[in-house]
Each structure stands twice: as structure tokens, then as C-alpha cells.
Short mmCIF file of C-alpha atoms in Angstrom, two decimals:
data_model
loop_
_atom_site.label_atom_id
_atom_site.label_comp_id
_atom_site.label_asym_id
_atom_site.label_seq_id
_atom_site.Cartn_x
_atom_site.Cartn_y
_atom_site.Cartn_z
CA MET C 101 0.00 0.00 0.00
CA ARG C 102 2.87 2.37 0.83
CA PHE C 103 4.39 1.68 -2.58
CA LEU C 104 1.08 2.47 -4.27
CA ALA C 105 0.82 5.71 -2.31
CA HIS C 106 4.15 6.80 -3.84
CA LEU C 107 2.55 6.73 -7.30
CA HIS C 108 0.73 9.90 -6.35
CA ARG C 109 3.97 11.74 -5.65
CA ILE C 110 6.04 10.96 -8.77
CA ASP C 111 7.89 14.06 -9.97
CA ARG C 112 6.03 15.18 -13.09
CA ARG C 113 9.29 15.62 -14.97
CA TRP C 114 9.72 11.82 -14.91
CA LEU C 115 6.31 11.55 -16.53
CA TYR C 116 7.43 14.01 -19.23
CA VAL C 117 10.54 11.93 -19.88
CA ALA C 118 8.58 8.64 -19.94
CA THR C 119 6.02 10.10 -22.38
CA LEU C 120 8.77 11.51 -24.60
CA VAL C 121 10.68 8.21 -24.68
CA LEU C 122 7.53 6.28 -25.53
CA MET C 123 6.70 8.69 -28.32
CA LEU C 124 10.23 8.45 -29.72
CA VAL C 125 10.11 4.65 -29.98
CA PRO C 126 8.13 4.61 -33.28
CA PHE C 127 10.58 7.12 -34.78
CA VAL C 128 13.55 4.89 -33.96
CA LYS C 129 11.87 1.62 -34.89
CA PRO C 130 8.98 2.20 -37.30
CA LEU C 131 5.85 0.38 -36.17
CA THR C 132 2.39 0.09 -37.67
CA LEU C 133 -0.97 -0.19 -36.01
CA PRO C 134 -3.95 -1.87 -37.66
CA ALA C 135 -6.41 0.56 -39.26
CA GLY C 136 -9.13 1.02 -36.70
CA HIS C 137 -12.69 2.23 -36.81
CA VAL C 138 -13.34 5.14 -39.18
CA SER C 139 -15.51 7.80 -37.57
CA ARG C 140 -18.83 8.90 -39.07
CA THR C 141 -17.57 12.45 -39.60
CA THR C 142 -14.51 11.35 -41.61
CA ARG C 143 -16.49 8.85 -43.68
CA ALA C 144 -19.09 11.51 -44.50
CA ALA C 145 -16.32 13.91 -45.60
CA PHE C 146 -14.72 11.24 -47.78
CA GLU C 147 -17.99 10.21 -49.40
CA LEU C 148 -18.96 13.82 -50.11
CA ILE C 149 -15.68 14.55 -51.89
CA ASP C 150 -15.67 11.17 -53.60
CA SER C 151 -19.12 11.89 -55.09
CA CYS C 152 -17.91 15.04 -56.89
CA PRO C 153 -19.15 14.84 -60.52
CA PRO C 154 -16.66 15.51 -63.38
CA ASP C 155 -18.15 18.91 -64.21
CA LYS C 156 -17.83 20.21 -60.64
CA VAL C 157 -14.90 21.34 -58.52
CA VAL C 158 -14.01 21.16 -54.86
CA ILE C 159 -12.81 24.32 -53.12
CA ILE C 160 -10.14 23.99 -50.47
CA ASP C 161 -9.76 26.87 -48.06
CA SER C 162 -6.29 26.31 -46.65
CA SER C 163 -5.88 28.90 -43.90
CA TRP C 164 -3.16 27.48 -41.70
CA ASP C 165 0.50 28.15 -41.07
CA ALA C 166 3.17 27.00 -38.60
CA GLY C 167 0.77 27.56 -35.71
CA SER C 168 -1.50 24.66 -36.65
CA GLN C 169 0.53 22.65 -39.16
CA ALA C 170 0.80 19.89 -36.52
CA GLU C 171 -2.64 18.67 -37.61
CA ASN C 172 -3.87 20.74 -40.57
CA ARG C 173 -0.92 19.67 -42.72
CA ALA C 174 -1.80 15.96 -42.55
CA GLN C 175 -5.46 16.75 -43.25
CA LEU C 176 -4.67 18.82 -46.35
CA GLU C 177 -2.23 16.16 -47.60
CA ALA C 178 -4.85 13.42 -47.21
CA VAL C 179 -7.62 15.31 -49.01
CA VAL C 180 -5.37 16.48 -51.88
CA ALA C 181 -4.13 12.88 -52.31
CA HIS C 182 -7.76 11.81 -52.66
CA LEU C 183 -8.55 14.60 -55.13
CA CYS C 184 -5.49 13.71 -57.24
CA ARG C 185 -6.31 9.98 -57.21
CA ARG C 186 -9.87 10.63 -58.35
CA LYS C 187 -8.72 13.37 -60.82
CA ILE C 188 -11.11 15.84 -59.20
CA LYS C 189 -10.44 19.48 -60.10
CA PHE C 190 -9.99 21.91 -57.24
CA ILE C 191 -9.49 25.55 -56.30
CA VAL C 192 -7.38 26.66 -53.34
CA THR C 193 -8.20 29.80 -51.35
CA SER C 194 -6.95 31.27 -48.07
CA LEU C 195 -9.58 33.46 -46.48
CA GLY C 196 -8.79 35.89 -43.74
CA VAL C 197 -6.83 33.91 -41.16
CA THR C 198 -3.15 34.05 -42.10
CA PRO C 199 -1.33 35.64 -45.02
CA LEU C 200 1.14 32.74 -44.87
CA GLY C 201 -1.65 30.28 -45.77
CA PRO C 202 -1.01 30.22 -49.56
CA ASP C 203 2.72 29.44 -49.11
CA PHE C 204 2.11 26.54 -46.72
CA ALA C 205 -0.65 25.16 -48.96
CA ARG C 206 1.49 25.40 -52.10
CA ASP C 207 4.34 23.43 -50.49
CA ILE C 208 1.94 20.56 -49.76
CA ILE C 209 -0.13 20.67 -52.96
CA ARG C 210 2.50 21.24 -55.65
CA PRO C 211 4.37 17.89 -55.35
CA GLN C 212 1.09 15.98 -55.38
CA VAL C 213 -0.39 17.73 -58.43
CA GLU C 214 2.90 17.36 -60.32
CA ARG C 215 2.90 13.62 -59.64
CA ALA C 216 -0.75 13.39 -60.72
CA GLY C 217 -0.08 15.32 -63.95
CA TYR C 218 -2.42 18.19 -63.10
CA GLU C 219 -2.16 21.29 -65.27
CA TYR C 220 -2.38 24.65 -63.49
CA GLY C 221 -5.38 26.69 -64.60
CA ARG C 222 -7.16 23.70 -66.12
CA ASP C 223 -7.15 21.16 -63.26
CA TRP C 224 -6.33 23.28 -60.25
CA VAL C 225 -6.03 26.94 -59.35
CA GLN C 226 -4.65 28.79 -56.35
CA LEU C 227 -6.36 32.13 -55.72
CA GLY C 228 -4.32 33.33 -52.75
CA PHE C 229 -5.06 35.27 -49.60
CA VAL C 230 -7.91 37.66 -48.91
CA GLN C 231 -7.68 39.93 -45.90
CA GLY C 232 -10.49 39.73 -43.38
CA VAL C 233 -11.09 40.82 -39.82
CA ALA C 234 -10.87 37.91 -37.40
CA GLY C 235 -14.31 37.22 -35.99
CA ALA C 236 -16.07 39.20 -38.70
CA LEU C 237 -15.44 37.22 -41.86
CA GLY C 238 -19.15 37.18 -42.71
CA PRO C 239 -18.98 39.77 -45.53
CA VAL C 240 -15.92 38.06 -47.06
CA ILE C 241 -17.57 34.62 -46.98
CA ASP C 242 -20.84 36.09 -48.25
CA ARG C 243 -19.07 37.56 -51.28
CA PHE C 244 -17.04 34.39 -51.71
CA SER C 245 -20.29 32.43 -51.98
CA ARG C 246 -22.12 34.72 -54.41
CA ASP C 247 -19.28 36.40 -56.37
CA LEU C 248 -15.97 34.52 -56.31
CA TRP C 249 -14.70 36.40 -59.37
CA GLY C 250 -15.37 39.71 -57.64
CA LEU C 251 -13.57 38.64 -54.49
CA TYR C 252 -10.65 37.22 -56.45
CA PRO C 253 -10.20 39.20 -59.68
CA ARG C 254 -6.76 37.60 -60.11
CA ASP C 255 -5.12 34.36 -58.98
CA ILE C 256 -1.95 34.12 -56.90
CA HIS C 257 0.19 34.54 -60.06
CA ASN C 258 -1.68 37.77 -60.93
CA THR C 259 -3.52 36.13 -63.84
CA PRO C 260 -7.09 37.47 -64.34
CA VAL C 261 -9.47 34.70 -63.24
CA GLU C 262 -11.51 34.99 -66.46
CA GLN C 263 -8.44 33.72 -68.35
CA LEU C 264 -8.28 30.50 -66.30
CA PRO C 265 -10.29 27.67 -67.92
CA LEU C 266 -11.18 26.05 -64.57
CA MET C 267 -12.72 29.27 -63.27
CA GLN C 268 -15.27 29.42 -66.13
CA ALA C 269 -17.41 26.86 -64.28
CA VAL C 270 -17.09 28.56 -60.90
CA ARG C 271 -18.20 32.15 -60.83
CA ARG C 272 -19.62 31.80 -57.32
CA GLY C 273 -18.24 29.78 -54.44
CA ALA C 274 -21.67 28.22 -54.19
CA ASP C 275 -21.14 26.66 -57.64
CA ALA C 276 -18.63 24.24 -56.13
CA HIS C 277 -19.51 20.67 -55.18
CA ALA C 278 -18.17 21.19 -51.67
CA LEU C 279 -15.80 23.31 -49.64
CA CYS C 280 -13.15 21.93 -47.29
CA CYS C 281 -11.81 24.42 -44.76
CA PHE C 282 -8.52 23.57 -43.07
CA THR C 283 -7.52 25.84 -40.24
CA TYR C 284 -7.07 25.84 -36.45
CA ALA C 285 -10.74 26.69 -35.87
CA PRO C 286 -12.92 27.25 -38.95
CA VAL C 287 -15.14 30.29 -38.43
CA TYR C 288 -18.86 29.79 -37.89
CA GLU C 289 -19.60 32.19 -40.75
CA TRP C 290 -18.92 29.32 -43.14
CA ILE C 291 -21.97 27.60 -41.66
CA SER C 292 -24.21 30.65 -41.33
CA PHE C 293 -23.36 32.30 -44.66
CA ALA C 294 -21.95 29.75 -47.13
CA ASN C 295 -24.11 26.82 -46.01
CA ALA C 296 -27.31 28.34 -44.64
CA GLN C 297 -27.67 31.06 -47.29
CA TYR C 298 -26.10 29.53 -50.36
CA GLY C 299 -26.34 25.78 -49.70
CA LEU C 300 -22.61 25.11 -50.06
CA ARG C 301 -21.78 21.76 -48.45
CA LEU C 302 -18.97 22.03 -45.92
CA VAL C 303 -16.19 19.83 -44.57
CA PHE C 304 -14.14 21.19 -41.69
CA GLY C 305 -10.58 20.09 -40.91
CA CYS C 306 -9.77 21.46 -37.48
CA MET C 307 -7.40 20.93 -34.57
CA THR C 308 -8.55 18.22 -32.17
CA ILE C 309 -9.02 20.78 -29.42
CA MET C 310 -11.76 22.50 -31.45
CA CYS C 311 -13.76 19.46 -32.52
CA PRO C 312 -16.24 19.40 -29.56
CA ALA C 313 -17.48 22.81 -30.72
CA TYR C 314 -18.41 21.50 -34.17
CA TYR C 315 -20.08 18.15 -33.41
CA PRO C 316 -23.53 19.75 -32.91
CA TYR C 317 -23.36 21.08 -36.47
CA ILE C 318 -22.66 17.59 -37.79
CA ASP C 319 -25.77 16.27 -36.02
CA SER C 320 -27.91 19.07 -37.43
CA GLY C 321 -26.60 18.52 -40.97
CA GLN C 322 -25.12 22.04 -41.18
CA LEU C 323 -21.69 20.43 -41.59
CA ALA C 324 -21.41 17.55 -44.06
CA GLY C 325 -18.23 16.10 -42.55
CA MET C 326 -15.22 16.82 -40.38
CA LEU C 327 -11.62 15.66 -40.03
CA VAL C 328 -10.60 15.73 -36.39
CA GLY C 329 -6.88 16.37 -36.07
CA ASN C 330 -4.33 13.78 -37.16
CA VAL C 331 -6.76 10.99 -36.30
CA GLY C 332 -9.16 12.34 -38.92
CA ALA C 333 -6.31 12.55 -41.44
CA ALA C 334 -5.27 8.94 -40.71
CA GLU C 335 -8.87 7.75 -41.08
CA TYR C 336 -9.17 9.63 -44.37
CA GLU C 337 -5.96 8.03 -45.63
CA ALA C 338 -7.29 4.60 -44.67
CA LEU C 339 -10.44 5.23 -46.74
CA ASN C 340 -8.32 6.53 -49.62
CA GLY C 341 -5.93 3.57 -49.46
CA THR C 342 -2.84 5.70 -48.83
CA ALA C 343 -0.48 5.96 -45.86
CA GLY C 344 0.64 9.54 -45.41
CA ARG C 345 1.55 11.84 -42.57
CA GLY C 346 -1.63 11.15 -40.60
CA THR C 347 -0.96 7.40 -40.57
CA ARG C 348 2.72 7.90 -39.70
CA LEU C 349 1.85 10.16 -36.76
CA GLY C 350 -0.85 7.77 -35.54
CA VAL C 351 1.54 5.32 -33.87
CA PRO C 352 3.57 7.80 -31.75
CA ALA C 353 0.30 9.62 -30.93
CA ALA C 354 -1.18 6.34 -29.67
CA PHE C 355 1.96 5.74 -27.55
CA GLY C 356 1.80 9.27 -26.14
CA ASN C 357 -1.91 9.11 -25.39
CA GLY C 358 -1.39 5.68 -23.80
CA ALA C 359 1.30 7.18 -21.55
CA VAL C 360 -1.04 10.00 -20.48
CA ILE C 361 -3.86 7.56 -19.73
CA ALA C 362 -1.48 5.30 -17.78
CA ALA C 363 -0.22 8.28 -15.78
CA ALA C 364 -3.79 9.34 -14.97
CA VAL C 365 -4.73 5.82 -13.84
CA LEU C 366 -1.57 5.38 -11.74
CA GLY C 367 -2.03 8.82 -10.18
CA ASN C 368 -5.58 7.97 -9.18
CA ILE C 369 -4.50 4.63 -7.73
CA GLY C 370 -1.82 6.47 -5.75
CA LEU C 371 -4.37 8.99 -4.47
CA TRP C 372 -6.72 6.19 -3.44
CA ALA C 373 -3.91 4.29 -1.67
CA GLU C 374 -2.72 7.42 0.12
CA ARG C 375 -6.20 8.19 1.43
CA ARG C 376 -6.66 4.59 2.52
CA ALA C 377 -3.31 4.59 4.34
CA ARG C 378 -4.16 7.90 6.04
CA ARG C 379 -7.55 6.56 7.14
CA ALA C 380 -5.91 3.37 8.48
CA ALA C 381 -3.34 5.43 10.42
CA ALA C 382 -6.13 7.55 11.96
CA MET U 119 20.59 21.75 -49.73
CA THR U 120 19.45 25.36 -50.03
CA ASP U 121 17.25 24.81 -46.99
CA THR U 122 20.11 23.41 -44.89
CA PRO U 123 20.84 26.51 -42.75
CA VAL U 124 17.11 27.06 -42.20
CA ILE U 125 16.61 23.46 -41.02
CA TRP U 126 19.60 23.62 -38.67
CA LEU U 127 18.37 26.91 -37.25
CA ALA U 128 14.84 25.51 -36.83
CA ALA U 129 16.24 22.42 -35.09
CA PHE U 130 18.31 24.60 -32.74
CA VAL U 131 15.29 26.78 -31.91
CA THR U 132 13.11 23.70 -31.34
CA VAL U 133 15.59 22.16 -28.91
CA VAL U 134 16.02 25.47 -27.07
CA VAL U 135 12.25 25.84 -26.71
CA PHE U 136 11.98 22.28 -25.37
CA SER U 137 14.71 23.10 -22.84
CA TYR U 138 12.16 25.26 -21.02
CA ALA U 139 10.57 22.02 -19.72
CA LEU U 140 13.74 21.55 -17.66
CA LYS U 141 14.68 25.12 -16.82
CA ASP U 142 14.16 28.71 -17.92
CA SER U 143 17.31 30.16 -19.45
CA TYR U 144 18.69 33.28 -21.10
CA ILE U 145 18.98 31.59 -24.48
CA TYR U 146 15.36 30.40 -24.26
CA ARG U 147 14.19 33.97 -23.71
CA LEU U 148 16.41 35.20 -26.53
CA VAL U 149 14.90 32.65 -28.92
CA GLN U 150 11.40 33.50 -27.71
CA HIS U 151 11.84 37.21 -28.45
CA ALA U 152 13.55 36.54 -31.78
CA THR U 153 10.68 34.25 -32.85
CA LEU U 154 8.06 36.82 -31.92
CA GLY U 155 9.96 39.55 -33.77
CA ALA U 156 10.43 37.37 -36.85
CA THR U 157 6.73 36.44 -36.86
CA VAL U 158 5.67 40.08 -36.78
CA GLY U 159 8.21 41.01 -39.47
CA VAL U 160 7.20 38.19 -41.80
CA THR U 161 3.51 38.98 -41.33
CA VAL U 162 4.05 42.65 -42.19
CA VAL U 163 6.03 41.82 -45.34
CA VAL U 164 3.62 39.12 -46.51
CA THR U 165 0.58 41.33 -45.82
CA TRP U 166 2.14 44.08 -47.95
CA LYS U 167 3.13 41.72 -50.76
CA GLN U 168 -0.05 39.65 -50.88
CA VAL U 169 -2.73 42.15 -49.85
CA LEU U 170 -1.85 45.82 -49.83
CA LEU U 171 0.44 45.89 -52.87
CA PRO U 172 -1.79 43.99 -55.36
CA ARG U 173 -5.20 45.02 -54.02
CA TRP U 174 -4.64 48.60 -52.84
CA TRP U 175 -1.43 50.19 -54.10
CA ALA U 176 -1.33 48.62 -57.59
CA PRO U 177 -4.78 50.01 -58.66
CA ILE U 178 -3.83 53.47 -57.31
CA TRP U 179 -0.47 53.46 -59.09
CA ALA U 180 -1.94 52.19 -62.36
CA ALA U 181 -4.66 54.86 -62.28
CA ALA U 182 -2.15 57.60 -61.43
CA GLN U 183 0.06 56.60 -64.36
CA GLY U 184 -2.92 56.27 -66.70
CA THR U 185 -2.08 52.64 -67.49
CA ALA U 186 -5.36 51.29 -66.10
CA ILE U 187 -7.75 50.84 -69.06
CA ASP U 188 -11.53 50.58 -68.81
CA PRO U 189 -12.37 47.43 -70.88
CA ALA U 190 -15.78 48.83 -71.87
CA THR U 191 -14.52 52.11 -73.39
CA SER U 192 -10.80 51.31 -73.93
CA ARG U 193 -9.99 54.67 -72.32
CA PRO U 194 -7.86 55.32 -69.21
CA ASP U 195 -9.66 54.39 -66.01
CA TYR U 196 -8.92 56.67 -63.05
CA GLY U 197 -11.31 54.86 -60.69
CA GLY U 198 -8.37 53.21 -58.92
CA LEU U 199 -7.54 56.56 -57.31
CA LEU U 200 -10.68 56.15 -55.18
CA TRP U 201 -8.71 53.61 -53.15
CA LEU U 202 -6.89 56.60 -51.62
CA LEU U 203 -10.11 57.33 -49.73
CA ALA U 204 -9.51 54.13 -47.73
CA LEU U 205 -6.72 56.02 -45.98
CA ILE U 206 -9.24 58.27 -44.21
CA PRO U 207 -11.03 55.62 -42.09
CA GLY U 208 -7.73 53.78 -41.72
CA LEU U 209 -5.96 56.81 -40.27
CA LEU U 210 -8.86 57.52 -37.90
CA TRP U 211 -7.73 54.57 -35.77
CA TYR U 212 -4.50 56.39 -34.93
CA PHE U 213 -6.37 59.23 -33.19
CA GLN U 214 -6.65 56.86 -30.22
CA LEU U 215 -3.11 57.98 -29.45
CA SER U 216 -4.23 61.59 -28.91
CA LYS U 217 -6.24 62.72 -25.87
CA LYS U 218 -7.47 65.80 -27.71
CA TRP U 219 -8.57 64.07 -30.92
CA PHE U 220 -9.57 60.74 -29.40
CA TRP U 221 -13.22 61.38 -30.29
CA LEU U 222 -12.33 61.07 -34.00
CA SER U 223 -11.28 57.45 -33.46
CA THR U 224 -14.69 56.67 -31.95
CA LEU U 225 -16.22 57.27 -35.41
CA ILE U 226 -14.40 54.32 -36.91
CA THR U 227 -14.68 52.26 -33.72
CA GLY U 228 -18.45 52.82 -33.69
CA LEU U 229 -18.70 51.89 -37.35
CA PHE U 230 -16.86 48.63 -36.75
CA VAL U 231 -18.81 47.76 -33.58
CA GLY U 232 -22.12 48.48 -35.32
CA THR U 233 -21.17 46.40 -38.34
CA ALA U 234 -19.95 43.56 -36.15
CA ALA U 235 -23.16 43.63 -34.08
CA GLY U 236 -25.33 43.48 -37.19
CA LEU U 237 -23.29 40.63 -38.63
CA ALA U 238 -23.30 38.76 -35.34
CA PHE U 239 -27.09 39.03 -35.17
CA LYS U 240 -27.50 37.55 -38.64
CA ASN U 241 -24.78 34.98 -37.98
CA GLN U 242 -26.38 33.74 -34.77
CA ILE U 243 -29.87 33.47 -36.30
CA LEU U 244 -28.58 31.39 -39.21
CA LEU U 245 -26.39 29.33 -36.89
CA ILE U 246 -28.75 28.64 -34.00
CA MET U 247 -32.16 28.18 -35.66
CA PRO U 248 -31.18 24.91 -37.39
CA GLN U 249 -29.71 23.80 -34.06
CA LEU U 250 -33.07 24.37 -32.36
CA ALA U 251 -34.83 22.39 -35.07
CA ALA U 252 -32.27 19.58 -34.88
CA SER U 253 -32.70 19.24 -31.11
CA ILE U 254 -36.24 17.92 -31.70
CA LYS U 255 -35.49 14.24 -32.21
CA PRO U 256 -37.68 11.14 -32.68
CA LEU U 257 -38.06 8.98 -29.57
CA ASN U 258 -40.43 6.24 -30.77
CA PRO U 259 -38.51 3.21 -32.12
CA PHE U 260 -41.67 1.73 -33.73
CA VAL U 261 -42.39 4.63 -36.10
CA ARG U 262 -40.43 5.86 -39.11
CA PRO U 263 -40.08 9.65 -38.79
CA ASP U 264 -40.79 11.97 -41.69
CA PRO U 265 -37.39 12.32 -43.47
CA ALA U 266 -38.14 16.00 -44.15
CA LEU U 267 -38.14 16.66 -40.41
CA LEU U 268 -35.17 14.42 -39.59
CA TYR U 269 -31.68 15.85 -39.12
CA GLY U 270 -28.50 13.82 -39.09
CA PRO U 271 -28.18 10.16 -40.14
CA ALA U 272 -31.02 8.12 -41.64
CA TRP U 273 -33.43 6.49 -39.17
CA PRO U 274 -33.08 2.67 -38.94
CA GLU U 275 -35.86 0.20 -39.78
CA PRO U 276 -38.61 0.61 -37.12
CA GLY U 277 -38.68 -1.99 -34.38
CA THR U 278 -35.13 -3.22 -34.98
CA PRO U 279 -32.41 -3.12 -32.30
CA ALA U 280 -30.78 -0.27 -34.26
CA ALA U 281 -33.99 1.76 -33.98
CA TRP U 282 -34.10 1.08 -30.24
CA ALA U 283 -30.48 2.17 -29.91
CA ALA U 284 -31.18 5.36 -31.91
CA ALA U 285 -34.27 6.13 -29.78
CA LEU U 286 -32.31 5.58 -26.55
CA ASN U 287 -29.51 7.78 -27.85
CA ASN U 288 -32.01 10.52 -28.65
CA ALA U 289 -33.66 10.16 -25.23
CA LEU U 290 -30.28 10.53 -23.53
CA PHE U 291 -29.56 13.59 -25.70
CA LEU U 292 -32.90 15.15 -24.78
CA ALA U 293 -32.42 14.44 -21.07
CA ALA U 294 -28.91 15.94 -21.12
CA LEU U 295 -30.13 18.99 -23.07
CA LEU U 296 -33.02 19.73 -20.69
CA ALA U 297 -31.00 18.99 -17.55
CA THR U 298 -28.14 21.24 -18.68
CA LEU U 299 -30.55 24.08 -19.48
CA PHE U 300 -32.20 23.54 -16.10
CA TYR U 301 -28.82 23.72 -14.34
CA PHE U 302 -28.42 27.28 -15.65
CA PHE U 303 -31.99 28.28 -14.78
CA PHE U 304 -31.62 30.88 -12.03
CA SER U 305 -35.04 32.59 -12.17
CA VAL U 306 -36.69 30.31 -9.59
CA ARG U 307 -35.44 28.43 -6.52
CA THR U 308 -34.24 24.98 -7.57
CA ASP U 309 -33.13 23.66 -4.19
CA HIS U 310 -36.25 21.50 -3.73
CA ARG U 311 -35.25 17.86 -3.30
CA PHE U 312 -37.24 16.79 -6.39
CA LEU U 313 -35.30 19.28 -8.47
CA GLN U 314 -31.88 18.18 -7.21
CA ALA U 315 -31.70 15.07 -9.43
CA PRO U 316 -32.08 16.89 -12.77
CA ARG U 317 -29.62 19.55 -11.58
CA ARG U 318 -27.12 16.84 -10.68
CA PHE U 319 -27.63 15.13 -14.03
CA GLY U 320 -27.16 18.47 -15.80
CA ARG U 321 -23.90 19.00 -13.94
CA LEU U 322 -22.81 15.48 -14.89
CA ALA U 323 -23.57 16.20 -18.57
CA ILE U 324 -21.52 19.40 -18.38
CA MET U 325 -18.63 17.51 -16.74
CA VAL U 326 -18.71 14.87 -19.50
CA CYS U 327 -18.55 17.65 -22.11
CA LEU U 328 -15.69 19.39 -20.30
CA GLY U 329 -13.90 16.04 -19.99
CA ALA U 330 -14.17 15.53 -23.76
CA MET U 331 -12.80 19.04 -24.28
CA PHE U 332 -9.92 18.37 -21.89
CA GLY U 333 -9.13 15.08 -23.65
CA SER U 334 -9.07 16.81 -27.03
CA THR U 335 -6.80 19.50 -25.55
CA VAL U 336 -4.30 16.84 -24.47
CA MET U 337 -4.42 15.27 -27.93
CA THR U 338 -3.75 18.63 -29.58
CA ARG U 339 -0.76 19.32 -27.32
CA MET U 340 0.50 15.83 -28.18
CA ALA U 341 0.11 16.64 -31.88
CA TYR U 342 2.20 19.81 -31.45
CA LEU U 343 4.94 17.77 -29.78
CA LEU U 344 4.77 15.08 -32.44
CA ASP U 345 5.06 17.61 -35.24
CA ARG U 346 8.31 18.86 -33.75
CA LEU U 347 9.61 15.35 -33.02
CA MET U 348 8.90 14.38 -36.61
CA PHE U 349 10.75 17.46 -37.82
CA LEU U 350 13.74 16.66 -35.60
CA SER U 351 13.86 12.96 -36.48
CA HIS U 352 13.11 13.21 -40.20
CA ASP U 353 13.95 16.64 -41.61
CA TRP U 354 16.95 17.29 -39.37
CA TRP U 355 18.41 13.97 -38.18
CA GLN U 356 17.76 11.72 -41.18
CA GLU U 357 18.03 14.28 -44.00
CA GLN U 358 20.71 16.56 -42.56
CA VAL U 359 22.81 14.98 -39.83
CA LEU U 360 22.99 11.47 -41.31
CA VAL U 361 23.72 12.90 -44.78
CA LEU U 362 26.23 15.59 -43.80
CA LEU U 363 28.20 13.75 -41.11
CA PRO U 364 29.57 10.99 -43.40
CA ARG U 365 30.68 13.69 -45.85
CA VAL U 366 32.48 15.62 -43.12
CA TRP U 367 34.14 12.58 -41.58
CA GLY U 368 34.72 10.78 -44.86
CA GLY U 369 36.01 13.91 -46.58
CA GLY U 370 33.47 13.34 -49.42
#
């Protein structure tokens, strides 16, 4: 019992070291875990994008930078891999969150579209960054939905959008088959303006910490699908039959989460033993 | 190899930041301030290059030089000069720095607050109304609900175990919803012993929600750590150290 009571008093720095060592193991010796259950939100996102007809496009709003690349990067990689495999045409935007968004997106997208033989302007287009006020992106998203050409008169290479063949079919954001927004916390204006007013179907790719805020919108049908952190990316890759960054990060994440759960259980056992010992002594 | 110095610098900064877990140090604080400064600098440059230059300054400059052409009339278009007017509301913000002229800044502040309030009103209506409708869920496992009134996944075949499970799930949702709302109901006394149970259940539902949020917070922090570990192990160790060291030692 005395030994158990010590579990409650382990220096937390030892727990940090133990967690770090466990998470490093898969980097030293690569391990794989069996593909587990795919969540309803990821499956819905995959099926929505997979059902894109040949005459439609998917819009990707990639509004992340170094601050949230830990999870948004794997999500964007997974969805672009799917789009390239299915030869679905797509447009990339970066609305209002970070001016670094287009650069981070281009670094991820360019190698994949080059491998897939996509031609810029015909199969994919990057429109760049549009400034917006954080928390008040409503007017920007409203214009995006009803007048994409007006919001983006030129693409990121300064080419007028009317000269890009792909843009002929998409004068409004609402003309797209679906929109996938990858950022730390997608703004609610996507739901209230793009979806509620213009009927654009939405997929959110957010950091895990933000997902509890969006689940109610999945239940109500306001969101068509959602990728939750790296787990969502790994699930998406499993559906797509690829093994990218999400899958690679899944194993060390499982080790790390296991260490945290073990520490919580051991700490509680220690607390229980300490109280029991104190009661026995009294 | 052009990225080599950047990767080595990023690896150094990453290790220094991690060192804070052991002890605060002068070099940690130096790196912290340098990172903040670099972030602000990069954001200013990128905002100018990607936003202000192409969308604000370029139309003004083209109109001033007479190189902007109206496609309808093929004559010079001087409309771009109107973008200069954007300077007026923009400069009003800076009157916050003056005690005498502070009132001028309230014009632009009021405009922004009013706009934001109007947008928030519309945003909340469009956001919350479907939520209210979706919170009305079928509870009878023997009846197929009208699909037009059903939100979320399709309802299972009536009378099947799946329909029972869906009905129970909806009943639990409804109980948690009402109990949570009741927990925050302060207009009447709720300390009667018959009202304690729903209050307790409401608190339990809130705790479950907060627990899920805390769990997702831990997972996000883990993802941040993993991102850096992956950078150190792959981009730096495997692609830099293991490639460069044999060349240095082997003289290749």
C-alpha cells in the first residue's frame, strides 16, 4: 500500500521523460498499427468529396501556417491525395486567417499535383489570400459564396481569373460541389453564410481541441463532414488507401496518449492508496 | 541543400524551446523574443506583398500613371484613385493615441462595432435556428419519422435493435439537453429535493462535455509535440545529420 501511495507523488518531470521516450520509440523503430474504426464524420467527408461529378470542382480553403501545421498539414495532404487519385479538379483559397496560408498550402499541394499530372489553370487553381477581420469574416464569406470572381479578380500569379479555364465553371463559391476548410478553428460564418444562405456543403478540418465545438453542427446537418486532427487525417488516408503523414503520426500519438492515460490511472490509484493509508493510520 | 541553414536553425530553436521544460534560461528567452519579432516582421512583409500591394497600391499606381484601361470604353480608367479614400477611415484609428482628438477614433470604432453587431445578429440566427430544429429528435422506435423533419443520419428500420439504440440515444440527448438548461436556470429556486436530481444530471452532462474538451486539448498538445519530433527525427536527423556527417568525416 505504501508503494502504491508513492505513485501519487512521482515528480512530473519523470512523466514528461517517460512520455517523450515512448513517443520516440516509433521514430527509432517504425511500427504500424492496424487501421481502426473510421468515424462517421470522416467517412461523411470522404464520401462527399468522392461523389464530386466531373463537371464540378471542390474548393479547399487552406488557412493554416506553422501555428497549426501539426494537424492541418496531414489533413490537407490526405484530401489532396484523394482529389489527385480521383482526378477531381480543385481551387485553393486562403480566407482571412493568415497571409502565410497560400505558401504553406502550395508546399503541400504542388508535389502531389505534379505527380498526378495536373495542369495549373485547367485542373487546379490557387487564388491566394484575402484579408479579413478575425471574428467578422461574414462579408468576405458572403461575397465568396455569391461572387468569387469579384472577391478574387486575379489568382496568386496575378492572372485574371476569367483567363483560367477552370474558373469558367465557378463564378460563385456556391457553384462548387463542396468546400473543405482547413484551419485551427474554422469560423462559424462558413456555416451561417456559405451553407445556410447559399447551400454550399462544408467539410471542416480542425485541430482536435476545437472538434467538440463543431459536433452539434454535424448532427444538425449544417456540416457535411469533419476531419478531427491527425486521427481524422489517418482515417481519411485509410479510406483513400494511402499511408501519409496522418498514418505515420498515428503510432507515436497512440503511444503518447497511452502514456497520459497510464499516468492518470496510476495517479488515481496512488491517491486512493494514500487516502486509505491515512484513514488506516487515523 | 538550399534549406540546410534554415533546417539547422529551426532544429536549434526547437531544442532550445523544449529546454524550457527543464529550466528557464537566457537563451530560451532570446529565442522567444527573436521568434516573436520574426513572426511580426514576416507577417508585415507578406501582408504588404499579398494584400496591400496587389489590391490597394497597384490600382492606385496604375490609375495615377494612366495605365489602367476601362475594358468597356478602352480609355484610361482613373477609378483606382478612389482607393486613396480608404486612408481616411484607416488613419482615424490612430487618433486613439491623442487625448485631444480621441473622439475622431470613436467614429471608426463605432462603425466597426455596429457592423460587427449586425453581422453577429445575422450569424447567430442562421447558426442557431437549425440547431433548435435539430434538437427535436424522434423517440419512438416503432415509427419511421418523416425524413423532411429528420436531421443527421437516416433512421433505422422501425422496431429493430438499431432503432431502439437510436431512440435511446435521442432520449439521452434530450435528457442531457433539458437537464443542462435547467442547471443554468436561475429565475426560480431549484433547491427543492425533487429538483436536485435533474440539476445533478445536468452538472454530470456538463462535466462529460468538459472532460471531452480536456481530452481533445491533451491530444492537440501531443500533436504539437509530435510535429516537432517528426521534424527533428526526419527533416533534421535523417536528411541533414545522417547525410552531412559521413561527408564531413569521410572527406566526401
